[in-house]
Each structure stands twice: as C-alpha cells, then as structure tokens.
C-alpha cells in the first residue's frame, strides 16, 4: 500500500454526468477518467472534488443570450465568457457526480459557479480572478503543500484550477491520463498543457504517484 502523505491532496475537477458521454456538454471519452481516479483516491489522505452547480439562469448558458450561439464569447461584466449549452443545473441529474466515481473517498465537495452572473472554472478563484472560493484557506489550514489535479476538462476547469494553485504557492502536478479535454478551439488542450508546464506544473501519469 502506498504511503498517504498529509501534505498532499488530490483535486478531482467536475467529474459530472453533463461532462460525460450522454451529457449536455459531454467531453469525448470523459467517463474514461473515472476508473483512473478511483484507483488514485486510496493513495491520498485528502481528496477534494469540485462540482459545477449552476442556477437555471446562469450567465454561461447560450440560452440566456438571444441571438447568440454555443461557443460564442460575450462580455459578462468585464469578464470574457464562452457560451455553453445549459449544463450542471443545480439539483439535476446532469449536475451529479458520475455514478461510478467512488464518492466514499471524497473528503470535501466544493460547489462552484453558483452566482448567476459569474462563472467559476477554477476551484480556487471565480472567473473575475478576485472572488476566492475558500479552497486555498481549507488546504492551507490542513497543511497541504502539494495539489495533484485530475478531471474535466483539461483546457478549461482543470487548467484554471492548476494554474491558480501554482499562483497561490502550491506545488502542482497534473495527472494526464486522469484528464480529458474539450479541445475548443482546436489545439487548446496542447496549448493548455504547454502553459501549465511553463507555469511549473508537473505533467505526470497515474503510475508516477506512489
């Protein structure tokens, strides 16, 4: 059995039904991360999962913007906002964690994107880059120094969470085989990985974690 270091946390980003095959904003092969993440969780004494938890009138929904289409970009009070299909609406099946994800290993569930007028890709800061979700304080309070990130999607919420974790002073690794990306625009997954590497995020595989 691998050691469980108290100064290290696994951060599982948005492994929800709407981001998996059959969901309203499905990531190709998104459910393939579930088995990898389930195998990772027992190696960590601290596991945090995030959950997009949008109100029905959320600013990111294309349905809220007449004349606009999915993947258009609009200005949301000074913050660029990509428009998506309605997804992860509070209390719906689409917002639930994937049924095969072993929730018994999750010690903290953080819901984000709850404000109607502001999205939250990152687990640490909402998209205005000012509003703190509280995760930094929680991790610091339990003396976590290293964050290992996985989940959906590589080029959006995973990228933002890993970059913010680095900016906030954590050592960060990204488990590539436990992530999948949207790849919009085309090439955005590779661009995100290059950006993460340049920021000091270690790009690893699940087999690298002891």
Short mmCIF file of C-alpha atoms in Angstrom, two decimals:
data_model
loop_
_atom_site.label_atom_id
_atom_site.label_comp_id
_atom_site.label_asym_id
_atom_site.label_seq_id
_atom_site.Cartn_x
_atom_site.Cartn_y
_atom_site.Cartn_z
CA UNK A 1 0.00 0.00 0.00
CA UNK A 2 1.37 3.42 -0.94
CA UNK A 3 2.02 5.95 1.77
CA UNK A 4 -0.55 8.65 2.38
CA UNK A 5 1.13 12.00 2.83
CA UNK A 6 -0.87 14.51 4.83
CA UNK A 7 0.72 17.43 2.94
CA UNK A 8 -0.65 16.27 -0.43
CA UNK A 9 -4.22 16.46 -1.76
CA UNK A 10 -5.95 15.03 -4.82
CA UNK A 11 -8.18 17.59 -6.54
CA UNK A 12 -10.88 15.94 -8.69
CA UNK A 13 -12.40 18.51 -11.03
CA UNK A 14 -16.02 18.32 -12.26
CA UNK A 15 -16.43 14.60 -12.97
CA UNK A 16 -20.16 15.11 -13.51
CA UNK A 17 -22.76 13.49 -15.74
CA UNK A 18 -23.17 16.51 -18.03
CA UNK A 19 -19.44 16.40 -18.89
CA UNK A 20 -19.50 12.67 -19.68
CA UNK A 21 -20.93 10.84 -22.71
CA UNK A 22 -24.68 11.44 -22.89
CA UNK A 23 -24.43 14.72 -21.02
CA UNK A 24 -25.38 18.14 -22.36
CA UNK A 25 -21.73 19.27 -22.52
CA UNK A 26 -20.03 15.91 -22.98
CA UNK A 27 -16.25 15.71 -23.22
CA UNK A 28 -15.08 13.00 -25.62
CA UNK A 29 -14.16 9.91 -23.59
CA UNK A 30 -14.86 11.90 -20.41
CA UNK A 31 -16.01 8.89 -18.40
CA UNK A 32 -12.65 7.17 -19.03
CA UNK A 33 -11.18 9.23 -16.18
CA UNK A 34 -13.44 7.60 -13.58
CA UNK A 35 -11.59 4.30 -13.19
CA UNK A 36 -8.21 6.06 -13.09
CA UNK A 37 -9.40 8.50 -10.41
CA UNK A 38 -10.98 5.71 -8.35
CA UNK A 39 -7.61 3.94 -8.36
CA UNK A 40 -5.84 7.16 -7.32
CA UNK A 41 -8.05 8.14 -4.39
CA UNK A 42 -6.86 5.46 -1.92
CA UNK A 43 -3.32 6.83 -2.30
CA UNK A 44 -4.37 10.16 -0.76
CA UNK A 45 -5.44 11.03 2.76
CA UNK A 46 -7.11 14.20 1.45
CA UNK A 47 -9.37 14.21 -1.61
CA UNK A 48 -11.30 17.30 -2.76
CA UNK A 49 -13.89 17.12 -5.55
CA UNK A 50 -15.46 20.09 -7.30
CA UNK A 51 -18.92 20.27 -8.80
CA UNK A 52 -20.27 22.86 -11.21
CA UNK A 53 -23.55 23.89 -9.58
CA UNK A 54 -25.23 26.45 -11.81
CA UNK A 55 -28.56 28.20 -11.27
CA UNK A 56 -31.00 27.76 -14.20
CA UNK A 57 -30.32 31.31 -15.44
CA UNK A 58 -26.53 31.10 -15.39
CA UNK A 59 -24.55 33.59 -17.49
CA UNK A 60 -22.62 30.82 -19.26
CA UNK A 61 -25.75 29.37 -20.88
CA UNK A 62 -26.22 30.33 -24.53
CA UNK A 63 -29.97 30.07 -23.92
CA UNK A 64 -29.71 33.21 -21.80
CA UNK A 65 -28.35 35.29 -24.68
CA UNK A 66 -30.85 35.76 -27.53
CA UNK A 67 -29.18 35.77 -30.91
CA UNK A 68 -26.06 34.09 -29.58
CA UNK A 69 -24.91 30.51 -30.14
CA UNK A 70 -22.98 27.90 -28.20
CA UNK A 71 -19.22 28.68 -28.26
CA UNK A 72 -19.78 32.40 -28.87
CA UNK A 73 -17.86 34.63 -26.47
CA UNK A 74 -19.64 37.50 -24.72
CA UNK A 75 -18.69 40.12 -22.16
CA UNK A 76 -20.01 39.26 -18.70
CA UNK A 77 -19.44 42.38 -16.60
CA UNK A 78 -15.92 42.74 -17.97
CA UNK A 79 -15.10 39.02 -17.94
CA UNK A 80 -14.93 37.14 -21.30
CA UNK A 81 -17.48 34.32 -21.17
CA UNK A 82 -17.69 31.35 -23.53
CA UNK A 83 -21.32 30.33 -24.01
CA UNK A 84 -22.19 26.69 -23.42
CA UNK A 85 -25.31 24.54 -23.55
CA UNK A 86 -27.28 24.54 -20.31
CA UNK A 87 -25.32 22.20 -18.03
CA UNK A 88 -24.86 21.15 -14.41
CA UNK A 89 -28.04 22.89 -13.29
CA UNK A 90 -28.47 22.66 -9.53
CA UNK A 91 -30.40 19.58 -8.45
CA UNK A 92 -30.46 17.88 -11.86
CA UNK A 93 -29.00 14.51 -12.79
CA UNK A 94 -26.55 16.26 -15.10
CA UNK A 95 -25.02 18.08 -12.12
CA UNK A 96 -24.49 14.89 -10.14
CA UNK A 97 -21.07 13.31 -9.87
CA UNK A 98 -20.60 10.39 -12.26
CA UNK A 99 -22.31 7.36 -10.69
CA UNK A 100 -19.19 5.21 -10.93
CA UNK A 101 -16.98 7.77 -9.18
CA UNK A 102 -16.27 6.40 -5.71
CA UNK A 103 -17.58 9.26 -3.59
CA UNK A 104 -16.58 7.46 -0.38
CA UNK A 105 -13.05 8.71 -0.90
CA UNK A 106 -14.04 12.39 -1.16
CA UNK A 107 -13.41 14.39 2.00
CA UNK A 108 -14.55 17.80 0.72
CA UNK A 109 -17.04 18.60 -2.04
CA UNK A 110 -16.77 22.18 -3.30
CA UNK A 111 -19.59 23.56 -5.44
CA UNK A 112 -18.75 26.42 -7.80
CA UNK A 113 -20.36 28.58 -10.46
CA UNK A 114 -23.37 29.27 -8.23
CA UNK A 115 -23.58 33.02 -8.90
CA UNK A 116 -25.91 33.76 -11.85
CA UNK A 117 -23.72 36.50 -13.34
CA UNK A 118 -20.23 34.98 -12.85
CA UNK A 119 -18.77 31.66 -13.92
CA UNK A 120 -16.11 29.75 -12.00
CA UNK A 121 -13.77 27.49 -13.94
CA UNK A 122 -11.13 27.34 -11.21
CA UNK A 123 -11.58 25.54 -7.90
CA UNK A 124 -9.74 28.44 -6.23
CA UNK A 125 -10.97 31.69 -7.80
CA UNK A 126 -14.07 32.61 -9.76
CA UNK A 127 -13.62 33.97 -13.27
CA UNK A 128 -13.18 37.56 -12.11
CA UNK A 129 -9.85 36.29 -10.64
CA UNK A 130 -10.73 38.05 -7.38
CA UNK A 131 -13.51 36.09 -5.69
CA UNK A 132 -11.99 33.34 -3.53
CA UNK A 133 -13.87 30.04 -3.24
CA UNK A 134 -12.31 29.24 0.14
CA UNK A 135 -10.37 26.19 -1.08
CA UNK A 136 -6.98 27.84 -0.59
CA UNK A 137 -7.76 28.52 3.08
CA UNK A 138 -9.02 24.97 3.63
CA UNK A 139 -5.94 23.36 2.07
CA UNK A 140 -3.59 25.68 3.94
CA UNK A 141 -5.46 25.00 7.17
CA UNK A 142 -4.82 21.28 6.90
CA UNK A 143 -1.18 21.92 5.92
CA UNK A 144 -1.40 20.77 2.30
CA UNK A 145 1.55 21.90 0.20
CA UNK A 146 1.12 19.80 -2.95
CA UNK A 147 -2.01 19.53 -5.10
CA UNK A 148 -2.46 16.73 -7.63
CA UNK A 149 -5.10 17.70 -10.21
CA UNK A 150 -7.29 15.49 -12.42
CA UNK A 151 -10.76 15.52 -14.01
CA UNK A 152 -12.66 17.50 -16.65
CA UNK A 153 -11.89 19.38 -18.76
CA UNK A 154 -8.15 19.74 -19.34
CA UNK A 155 -8.33 23.03 -21.26
CA UNK A 156 -10.91 24.76 -19.04
CA UNK A 157 -11.60 23.96 -15.40
CA UNK A 158 -8.59 21.65 -14.91
CA UNK A 159 -6.25 24.20 -16.49
CA UNK A 160 -7.64 27.11 -14.47
CA UNK A 161 -7.51 25.18 -11.20
CA UNK A 162 -3.93 24.02 -11.73
CA UNK A 163 -2.71 27.49 -12.74
CA UNK A 164 -4.38 29.14 -9.77
CA UNK A 165 -2.94 26.53 -7.41
CA UNK A 166 0.55 27.40 -8.69
CA UNK A 167 -0.09 31.15 -8.39
CA UNK A 168 -1.21 30.59 -4.81
CA UNK A 169 2.03 28.84 -3.92
CA UNK A 170 1.19 25.15 -4.06
CA UNK A 171 3.34 22.52 -5.75
CA UNK A 172 1.11 21.16 -8.51
CA UNK A 173 1.02 18.01 -10.64
CA UNK A 174 -1.46 17.19 -13.40
CA UNK A 175 -2.36 13.52 -13.95
CA UNK A 176 -2.69 13.44 -17.73
CA UNK A 177 -4.34 10.01 -18.03
CA UNK A 178 -6.96 11.11 -15.48
CA UNK A 179 -8.00 14.14 -17.57
CA UNK A 180 -9.82 14.74 -20.83
CA UNK A 181 -10.30 17.99 -22.74
CA UNK A 182 -12.87 19.85 -24.81
CA UNK A 183 -10.23 20.96 -27.34
CA UNK A 184 -12.13 24.11 -28.32
CA UNK A 185 -10.72 25.93 -30.13
CA UNK A 186 -8.81 23.11 -31.82
CA UNK A 187 -5.40 22.75 -30.22
CA UNK A 188 -6.47 24.20 -26.90
CA UNK A 189 -5.59 21.03 -24.97
CA UNK A 190 -1.98 21.07 -26.16
CA UNK A 191 -1.82 24.82 -25.58
CA UNK A 192 -3.11 24.34 -22.04
CA UNK A 193 -0.56 21.62 -21.30
CA UNK A 194 2.28 23.83 -22.58
CA UNK A 195 1.01 26.73 -20.45
CA UNK A 196 0.80 24.53 -17.37
CA UNK A 197 4.29 23.17 -17.88
CA UNK A 198 5.67 26.71 -18.32
CA UNK A 199 3.99 27.69 -15.03
CA UNK A 200 5.80 24.90 -13.18
CA UNK A 201 3.03 22.29 -13.13
CA UNK A 202 4.44 18.77 -13.39
CA UNK A 203 2.77 16.70 -16.11
CA UNK A 204 2.63 13.13 -14.83
CA UNK A 205 0.79 9.84 -15.26
CA UNK A 206 -1.16 7.97 -12.60
CA UNK A 207 1.63 5.37 -12.47
CA UNK A 208 4.04 8.09 -11.23
CA UNK A 209 2.10 8.55 -7.96
CA UNK A 210 3.33 6.49 -5.03
#
